[in-house]
Structure formats: C-alpha cells, structure tokens
Amino acid sequence: MGGGAAIAIHGRFRVVTDNTFFAMPETALGSFPDVGASYYLSRLPGFFGNLSSILNAAPYFDIIVHIAAGEYVGLTGARLDGAEMLACGLATHFVPLEKLSSLEDALCKATTGDPKIINNIILHDFSNKNPTLKEKSHYFRYVLTIKFATVCCRLKTINSCFSRRTVEEIISALEEGDKNMDDWISWTIQALKKASPTSLKISLCSVSTYHALDFIYI
C-alpha cells in the first residue's frame, strides 16, 4: 500500500498472489501518490477489462479512448487484489499462493540472472495467466458480473468523470450519474468526499500530468 507499493512497482518482476492487495490511500491521509506512483497510475489502460476488446467496441458505444483508471484508483483509494493488479498491468505475474515456496526455491537454484530465463521460470512453471477475481473485489463486482455493453457504459462513465480537469468537476459529473442510484457511483462519491480536498487536487494534477511524460522526466 502507498509508498511501499510505489517502491516495489518499479521492479522488473512484480509477482502477486491470492493474498496480495494494492491501494493508494494517500488522499484519505492528507498525502498523494508519490515515489513515482503517479507515473504508473497514469498508465493503467487495462483496468476496466480487456483493452483491445473495449477499443474495438469504442465506436459503437461512443467511448472516450483515454482511460482514466489511474485517476480513479489514485483519488478514491480503491483496493485492487492480485488478479486485478495483473489485469491492469500493475503486476507482471500471478502465482497461486500454494506455489510461492516452490517458486522461491526454483529462483534460488537458478544459475543465471538473465531476465528472460527468470521470466520463463516464473511464467511457464508457476504463474496463472487468468486468475479468478474475488467476488468482493471492485473489478469483479462492478465490471465482470455485468454484460459487455454495460461494461462499456461503465468505462464511459469512469472516463468522462475522471478525465475532468478539476476535482469539483469530477464529483459533479459523478453526482449527475448518481441520479440512477448506482451503488458503485455512490461509493465513489463518498470516498472522494471523505478524502482531503488538497490531496485530491494534488493527486489529480500529478496523475494527469504524467499521461504525457516519459519515465525519464520523473
């Protein structure tokens, strides 16, 4: 969580398990996603499902191609489990918990530091490419349990709200959408209103700025 996660996320291999969870709760604590976290949050295109499928369907649902998942995660402090982290690119490998000790043994016995070989050890012998998303997760409850057309509409709502330039505009857009009594939108609004206003503004500016910057400029 927070700065600890931000440090780990810069690694070449980011292995998660059934017990892993990720969150950036800084806005609730009067801080903001730091240690390079804003850069990675700005690059979460896959958070709300299969990106290629969504982009292919975009013309039919009038979807904004810019995907504001990073703004959503950074501002609300929403928790992602290991499966969600793999889906959105925060993790590189998902290893079932029961295989973790065996993976550690295999890595200790490896006679090379070649990243390609290490990747093959993790990917082919221990990882799960399609882990099951937990029922309690935001990703599962609010995306995968509803039909694809609704997924696209949800994505459109997230993008149209969290791609706004100010926090006030984001909340206003969410409140407009909340007229349909959507539980997910209501939760999101409450999370934002409980957070530090100053932290929200700094976080939004930070994540939004990195959309157009390369890592070298951080």
PDB file of N, CA and C in Angstrom, residues 60-121:
ATOM      1  N   TYR A  60     -18.870   1.942 -31.320  1.00  0.00           N
ATOM      2  CA  TYR A  60     -20.279   1.575 -31.195  1.00  0.00           C
ATOM      3  C   TYR A  60     -20.923   2.162 -29.941  1.00  0.00           C
ATOM      4  N   PHE A  61     -20.095   2.459 -28.924  1.00  0.00           N
ATOM      5  CA  PHE A  61     -20.639   2.959 -27.670  1.00  0.00           C
ATOM      6  C   PHE A  61     -20.189   4.388 -27.390  1.00  0.00           C
ATOM      7  N   ASP A  62     -19.522   5.011 -28.366  1.00  0.00           N
ATOM      8  CA  ASP A  62     -19.060   6.383 -28.212  1.00  0.00           C
ATOM      9  C   ASP A  62     -18.169   6.528 -26.977  1.00  0.00           C
ATOM     10  N   ILE A  63     -17.210   5.597 -26.838  1.00  0.00           N
ATOM     11  CA  ILE A  63     -16.338   5.584 -25.668  1.00  0.00           C
ATOM     12  C   ILE A  63     -15.122   6.478 -25.895  1.00  0.00           C
ATOM     13  N   ILE A  64     -14.757   7.218 -24.876  1.00  0.00           N
ATOM     14  CA  ILE A  64     -13.551   8.021 -24.915  1.00  0.00           C
ATOM     15  C   ILE A  64     -12.354   7.080 -24.811  1.00  0.00           C
ATOM     16  N   VAL A  65     -11.408   7.184 -25.742  1.00  0.00           N
ATOM     17  CA  VAL A  65     -10.296   6.238 -25.766  1.00  0.00           C
ATOM     18  C   VAL A  65      -9.358   6.438 -24.576  1.00  0.00           C
ATOM     19  N   HIS A  66      -9.195   7.694 -24.137  1.00  0.00           N
ATOM     20  CA  HIS A  66      -8.377   7.926 -22.944  1.00  0.00           C
ATOM     21  C   HIS A  66      -9.035   7.234 -21.752  1.00  0.00           C
ATOM     22  N   ILE A  67      -8.320   6.338 -21.095  1.00  0.00           N
ATOM     23  CA  ILE A  67      -8.885   5.579 -19.989  1.00  0.00           C
ATOM     24  C   ILE A  67      -8.337   6.122 -18.673  1.00  0.00           C
ATOM     25  N   ALA A  68      -9.222   6.685 -17.856  1.00  0.00           N
ATOM     26  CA  ALA A  68      -8.818   7.396 -16.647  1.00  0.00           C
ATOM     27  C   ALA A  68      -8.797   6.503 -15.419  1.00  0.00           C
ATOM     28  N   ALA A  69      -8.365   5.266 -15.578  1.00  0.00           N
ATOM     29  CA  ALA A  69      -8.332   4.330 -14.453  1.00  0.00           C
ATOM     30  C   ALA A  69      -7.387   4.797 -13.358  1.00  0.00           C
ATOM     31  N   GLY A  70      -6.243   5.371 -13.746  1.00  0.00           N
ATOM     32  CA  GLY A  70      -5.269   5.824 -12.760  1.00  0.00           C
ATOM     33  C   GLY A  70      -5.811   6.916 -11.872  1.00  0.00           C
ATOM     34  N   GLU A  71      -6.550   7.835 -12.469  1.00  0.00           N
ATOM     35  CA  GLU A  71      -7.166   8.892 -11.679  1.00  0.00           C
ATOM     36  C   GLU A  71      -8.165   8.300 -10.684  1.00  0.00           C
ATOM     37  N   TYR A  72      -8.924   7.329 -11.148  1.00  0.00           N
ATOM     38  CA  TYR A  72      -9.908   6.680 -10.270  1.00  0.00           C
ATOM     39  C   TYR A  72      -9.230   5.989  -9.088  1.00  0.00           C
ATOM     40  N   VAL A  73      -8.211   5.189  -9.365  1.00  0.00           N
ATOM     41  CA  VAL A  73      -7.516   4.455  -8.309  1.00  0.00           C
ATOM     42  C   VAL A  73      -6.781   5.408  -7.370  1.00  0.00           C
ATOM     43  N   GLY A  74      -6.120   6.414  -7.935  1.00  0.00           N
ATOM     44  CA  GLY A  74      -5.338   7.339  -7.132  1.00  0.00           C
ATOM     45  C   GLY A  74      -6.164   8.250  -6.253  1.00  0.00           C
ATOM     46  N   LEU A  75      -7.310   8.672  -6.731  1.00  0.00           N
ATOM     47  CA  LEU A  75      -8.132   9.604  -5.965  1.00  0.00           C
ATOM     48  C   LEU A  75      -9.029   8.913  -4.944  1.00  0.00           C
ATOM     49  N   THR A  76      -9.566   7.756  -5.282  1.00  0.00           N
ATOM     50  CA  THR A  76     -10.521   7.096  -4.386  1.00  0.00           C
ATOM     51  C   THR A  76      -9.866   6.157  -3.383  1.00  0.00           C
ATOM     52  N   GLY A  77      -8.645   5.691  -3.669  1.00  0.00           N
ATOM     53  CA  GLY A  77      -8.003   4.724  -2.788  1.00  0.00           C
ATOM     54  C   GLY A  77      -8.578   3.327  -2.915  1.00  0.00           C
ATOM     55  N   ALA A  78      -9.251   3.049  -4.031  1.00  0.00           N
ATOM     56  CA  ALA A  78      -9.865   1.733  -4.244  1.00  0.00           C
ATOM     57  C   ALA A  78      -8.815   0.631  -4.157  1.00  0.00           C
ATOM     58  N   ARG A  79      -9.173  -0.469  -3.495  1.00  0.00           N
ATOM     59  CA  ARG A  79      -8.252  -1.594  -3.349  1.00  0.00           C
ATOM     60  C   ARG A  79      -8.357  -2.548  -4.538  1.00  0.00           C
ATOM     61  N   LEU A  80      -7.208  -2.987  -5.016  1.00  0.00           N
ATOM     62  CA  LEU A  80      -7.148  -3.985  -6.080  1.00  0.00           C
ATOM     63  C   LEU A  80      -6.499  -5.243  -5.517  1.00  0.00           C
ATOM     64  N   ASP A  81      -7.050  -6.404  -5.835  1.00  0.00           N
ATOM     65  CA  ASP A  81      -6.407  -7.645  -5.399  1.00  0.00           C
ATOM     66  C   ASP A  81      -5.389  -8.087  -6.446  1.00  0.00           C
ATOM     67  N   GLY A  82      -4.743  -9.232  -6.209  1.00  0.00           N
ATOM     68  CA  GLY A  82      -3.694  -9.682  -7.116  1.00  0.00           C
ATOM     69  C   GLY A  82      -4.173  -9.883  -8.534  1.00  0.00           C
ATOM     70  N   ALA A  83      -5.362 -10.455  -8.695  1.00  0.00           N
ATOM     71  CA  ALA A  83      -5.900 -10.685 -10.033  1.00  0.00           C
ATOM     72  C   ALA A  83      -6.158  -9.369 -10.751  1.00  0.00           C
ATOM     73  N   GLU A  84      -6.663  -8.382 -10.017  1.00  0.00           N
ATOM     74  CA  GLU A  84      -6.904  -7.069 -10.611  1.00  0.00           C
ATOM     75  C   GLU A  84      -5.594  -6.395 -11.005  1.00  0.00           C
ATOM     76  N   MET A  85      -4.578  -6.555 -10.171  1.00  0.00           N
ATOM     77  CA  MET A  85      -3.282  -5.959 -10.472  1.00  0.00           C
ATOM     78  C   MET A  85      -2.703  -6.527 -11.761  1.00  0.00           C
ATOM     79  N   LEU A  86      -2.873  -7.825 -11.969  1.00  0.00           N
ATOM     80  CA  LEU A  86      -2.404  -8.444 -13.208  1.00  0.00           C
ATOM     81  C   LEU A  86      -3.199  -7.912 -14.393  1.00  0.00           C
ATOM     82  N   ALA A  87      -4.507  -7.751 -14.210  1.00  0.00           N
ATOM     83  CA  ALA A  87      -5.372  -7.294 -15.294  1.00  0.00           C
ATOM     84  C   ALA A  87      -5.038  -5.879 -15.739  1.00  0.00           C
ATOM     85  N   CYS A  88      -4.638  -5.032 -14.799  1.00  0.00           N
ATOM     86  CA  CYS A  88      -4.391  -3.635 -15.162  1.00  0.00           C
ATOM     87  C   CYS A  88      -2.925  -3.336 -15.416  1.00  0.00           C
ATOM     88  N   GLY A  89      -2.040  -4.317 -15.227  1.00  0.00           N
ATOM     89  CA  GLY A  89      -0.634  -4.109 -15.544  1.00  0.00           C
ATOM     90  C   GLY A  89       0.238  -3.719 -14.371  1.00  0.00           C
ATOM     91  N   LEU A  90      -0.323  -3.604 -13.178  1.00  0.00           N
ATOM     92  CA  LEU A  90       0.497  -3.295 -12.010  1.00  0.00           C
ATOM     93  C   LEU A  90       1.377  -4.479 -11.625  1.00  0.00           C
ATOM     94  N   ALA A  91       0.933  -5.682 -11.946  1.00  0.00           N
ATOM     95  CA  ALA A  91       1.715  -6.892 -11.689  1.00  0.00           C
ATOM     96  C   ALA A  91       2.117  -7.530 -13.014  1.00  0.00           C
ATOM     97  N   THR A  92       3.248  -8.218 -13.003  1.00  0.00           N
ATOM     98  CA  THR A  92       3.700  -8.912 -14.218  1.00  0.00           C
ATOM     99  C   THR A  92       3.343 -10.393 -14.190  1.00  0.00           C
ATOM    100  N   HIS A  93       3.212 -10.963 -12.988  1.00  0.00           N
ATOM    101  CA  HIS A  93       2.910 -12.389 -12.851  1.00  0.00           C
ATOM    102  C   HIS A  93       1.990 -12.621 -11.656  1.00  0.00           C
ATOM    103  N   PHE A  94       1.072 -13.562 -11.810  1.00  0.00           N
ATOM    104  CA  PHE A  94       0.237 -14.016 -10.697  1.00  0.00           C
ATOM    105  C   PHE A  94       0.622 -15.456 -10.383  1.00  0.00           C
ATOM    106  N   VAL A  95       1.090 -15.691  -9.165  1.00  0.00           N
ATOM    107  CA  VAL A  95       1.487 -17.033  -8.740  1.00  0.00           C
ATOM    108  C   VAL A  95       0.566 -17.475  -7.602  1.00  0.00           C
ATOM    109  N   PRO A  96      -0.156 -18.579  -7.765  1.00  0.00           N
ATOM    110  CA  PRO A  96      -1.019 -19.076  -6.686  1.00  0.00           C
ATOM    111  C   PRO A  96      -0.216 -19.243  -5.403  1.00  0.00           C
ATOM    112  N   LEU A  97      -0.822 -18.923  -4.292  1.00  0.00           N
ATOM    113  CA  LEU A  97      -0.120 -18.925  -3.010  1.00  0.00           C
ATOM    114  C   LEU A  97       0.551 -20.259  -2.712  1.00  0.00           C
ATOM    115  N   GLU A  98      -0.099 -21.362  -3.087  1.00  0.00           N
ATOM    116  CA  GLU A  98       0.463 -22.680  -2.778  1.00  0.00           C
ATOM    117  C   GLU A  98       1.730 -22.981  -3.579  1.00  0.00           C
ATOM    118  N   LYS A  99       1.992 -22.192  -4.629  1.00  0.00           N
ATOM    119  CA  LYS A  99       3.187 -22.409  -5.443  1.00  0.00           C
ATOM    120  C   LYS A  99       4.319 -21.446  -5.095  1.00  0.00           C
ATOM    121  N   LEU A 100       4.077 -20.531  -4.174  1.00  0.00           N
ATOM    122  CA  LEU A 100       5.049 -19.480  -3.900  1.00  0.00           C
ATOM    123  C   LEU A 100       6.361 -20.027  -3.348  1.00  0.00           C
ATOM    124  N   SER A 101       6.297 -20.953  -2.414  1.00  0.00           N
ATOM    125  CA  SER A 101       7.524 -21.530  -1.839  1.00  0.00           C
ATOM    126  C   SER A 101       8.338 -22.267  -2.897  1.00  0.00           C
ATOM    127  N   SER A 102       7.644 -22.980  -3.772  1.00  0.00           N
ATOM    128  CA  SER A 102       8.336 -23.704  -4.848  1.00  0.00           C
ATOM    129  C   SER A 102       9.003 -22.733  -5.805  1.00  0.00           C
ATOM    130  N   LEU A 103       8.348 -21.610  -6.070  1.00  0.00           N
ATOM    131  CA  LEU A 103       8.937 -20.587  -6.931  1.00  0.00           C
ATOM    132  C   LEU A 103      10.195 -20.021  -6.289  1.00  0.00           C
ATOM    133  N   GLU A 104      10.141 -19.748  -5.004  1.00  0.00           N
ATOM    134  CA  GLU A 104      11.307 -19.223  -4.298  1.00  0.00           C
ATOM    135  C   GLU A 104      12.479 -20.198  -4.384  1.00  0.00           C
ATOM    136  N   ASP A 105      12.191 -21.480  -4.212  1.00  0.00           N
ATOM    137  CA  ASP A 105      13.246 -22.500  -4.304  1.00  0.00           C
ATOM    138  C   ASP A 105      13.842 -22.540  -5.707  1.00  0.00           C
ATOM    139  N   ALA A 106      12.983 -22.454  -6.718  1.00  0.00           N
ATOM    140  CA  ALA A 106      13.451 -22.501  -8.107  1.00  0.00           C
ATOM    141  C   ALA A 106      14.323 -21.302  -8.433  1.00  0.00           C
ATOM    142  N   LEU A 107      13.954 -20.141  -7.930  1.00  0.00           N
ATOM    143  CA  LEU A 107      14.739 -18.934  -8.186  1.00  0.00           C
ATOM    144  C   LEU A 107      16.083 -19.000  -7.463  1.00  0.00           C
ATOM    145  N   CYS A 108      16.096 -19.566  -6.272  1.00  0.00           N
ATOM    146  CA  CYS A 108      17.352 -19.704  -5.523  1.00  0.00           C
ATOM    147  C   CYS A 108      18.318 -20.661  -6.228  1.00  0.00           C
ATOM    148  N   LYS A 109      17.757 -21.646  -6.909  1.00  0.00           N
ATOM    149  CA  LYS A 109      18.578 -22.646  -7.596  1.00  0.00           C
ATOM    150  C   LYS A 109      18.998 -22.198  -8.999  1.00  0.00           C
ATOM    151  N   ALA A 110      18.404 -21.130  -9.490  1.00  0.00           N
ATOM    152  CA  ALA A 110      18.737 -20.645 -10.831  1.00  0.00           C
ATOM    153  C   ALA A 110      20.198 -20.214 -10.873  1.00  0.00           C
ATOM    154  N   THR A 111      20.887 -20.579 -11.931  1.00  0.00           N
ATOM    155  CA  THR A 111      22.320 -20.274 -12.042  1.00  0.00           C
ATOM    156  C   THR A 111      22.577 -19.076 -12.941  1.00  0.00           C
ATOM    157  N   THR A 112      21.554 -18.303 -13.198  1.00  0.00           N
ATOM    158  CA  THR A 112      21.686 -17.151 -14.084  1.00  0.00           C
ATOM    159  C   THR A 112      20.844 -15.989 -13.579  1.00  0.00           C
ATOM    160  N   GLY A 113      21.266 -14.814 -13.989  1.00  0.00           N
ATOM    161  CA  GLY A 113      20.485 -13.621 -13.670  1.00  0.00           C
ATOM    162  C   GLY A 113      19.826 -13.056 -14.909  1.00  0.00           C
ATOM    163  N   ASP A 114      19.836 -13.833 -15.982  1.00  0.00           N
ATOM    164  CA  ASP A 114      19.240 -13.394 -17.244  1.00  0.00           C
ATOM    165  C   ASP A 114      17.734 -13.192 -17.053  1.00  0.00           C
ATOM    166  N   PRO A 115      17.231 -11.971 -17.265  1.00  0.00           N
ATOM    167  CA  PRO A 115      15.805 -11.690 -17.057  1.00  0.00           C
ATOM    168  C   PRO A 115      14.882 -12.582 -17.877  1.00  0.00           C
ATOM    169  N   LYS A 116      15.298 -12.938 -19.092  1.00  0.00           N
ATOM    170  CA  LYS A 116      14.450 -13.774 -19.942  1.00  0.00           C
ATOM    171  C   LYS A 116      14.278 -15.166 -19.344  1.00  0.00           C
ATOM    172  N   ILE A 117      15.367 -15.706 -18.809  1.00  0.00           N
ATOM    173  CA  ILE A 117      15.297 -17.039 -18.203  1.00  0.00           C
ATOM    174  C   ILE A 117      14.480 -16.996 -16.911  1.00  0.00           C
ATOM    175  N   ILE A 118      14.714 -15.966 -16.113  1.00  0.00           N
ATOM    176  CA  ILE A 118      13.947 -15.808 -14.869  1.00  0.00           C
ATOM    177  C   ILE A 118      12.466 -15.671 -15.185  1.00  0.00           C
ATOM    178  N   ASN A 119      12.159 -14.901 -16.214  1.00  0.00           N
ATOM    179  CA  ASN A 119      10.762 -14.726 -16.615  1.00  0.00           C
ATOM    180  C   ASN A 119      10.145 -16.058 -17.027  1.00  0.00           C
ATOM    181  N   ASN A 120      10.913 -16.859 -17.757  1.00  0.00           N
ATOM    182  CA  ASN A 120      10.409 -18.169 -18.191  1.00  0.00           C
ATOM    183  C   ASN A 120      10.146 -19.092 -17.001  1.00  0.00           C
ATOM    184  N   ILE A 121      11.014 -19.013 -15.998  1.00  0.00           N
ATOM    185  CA  ILE A 121      10.820 -19.837 -14.802  1.00  0.00           C
ATOM    186  C   ILE A 121       9.494 -19.483 -14.134  1.00  0.00           C
TER     187      ILE A 121
END
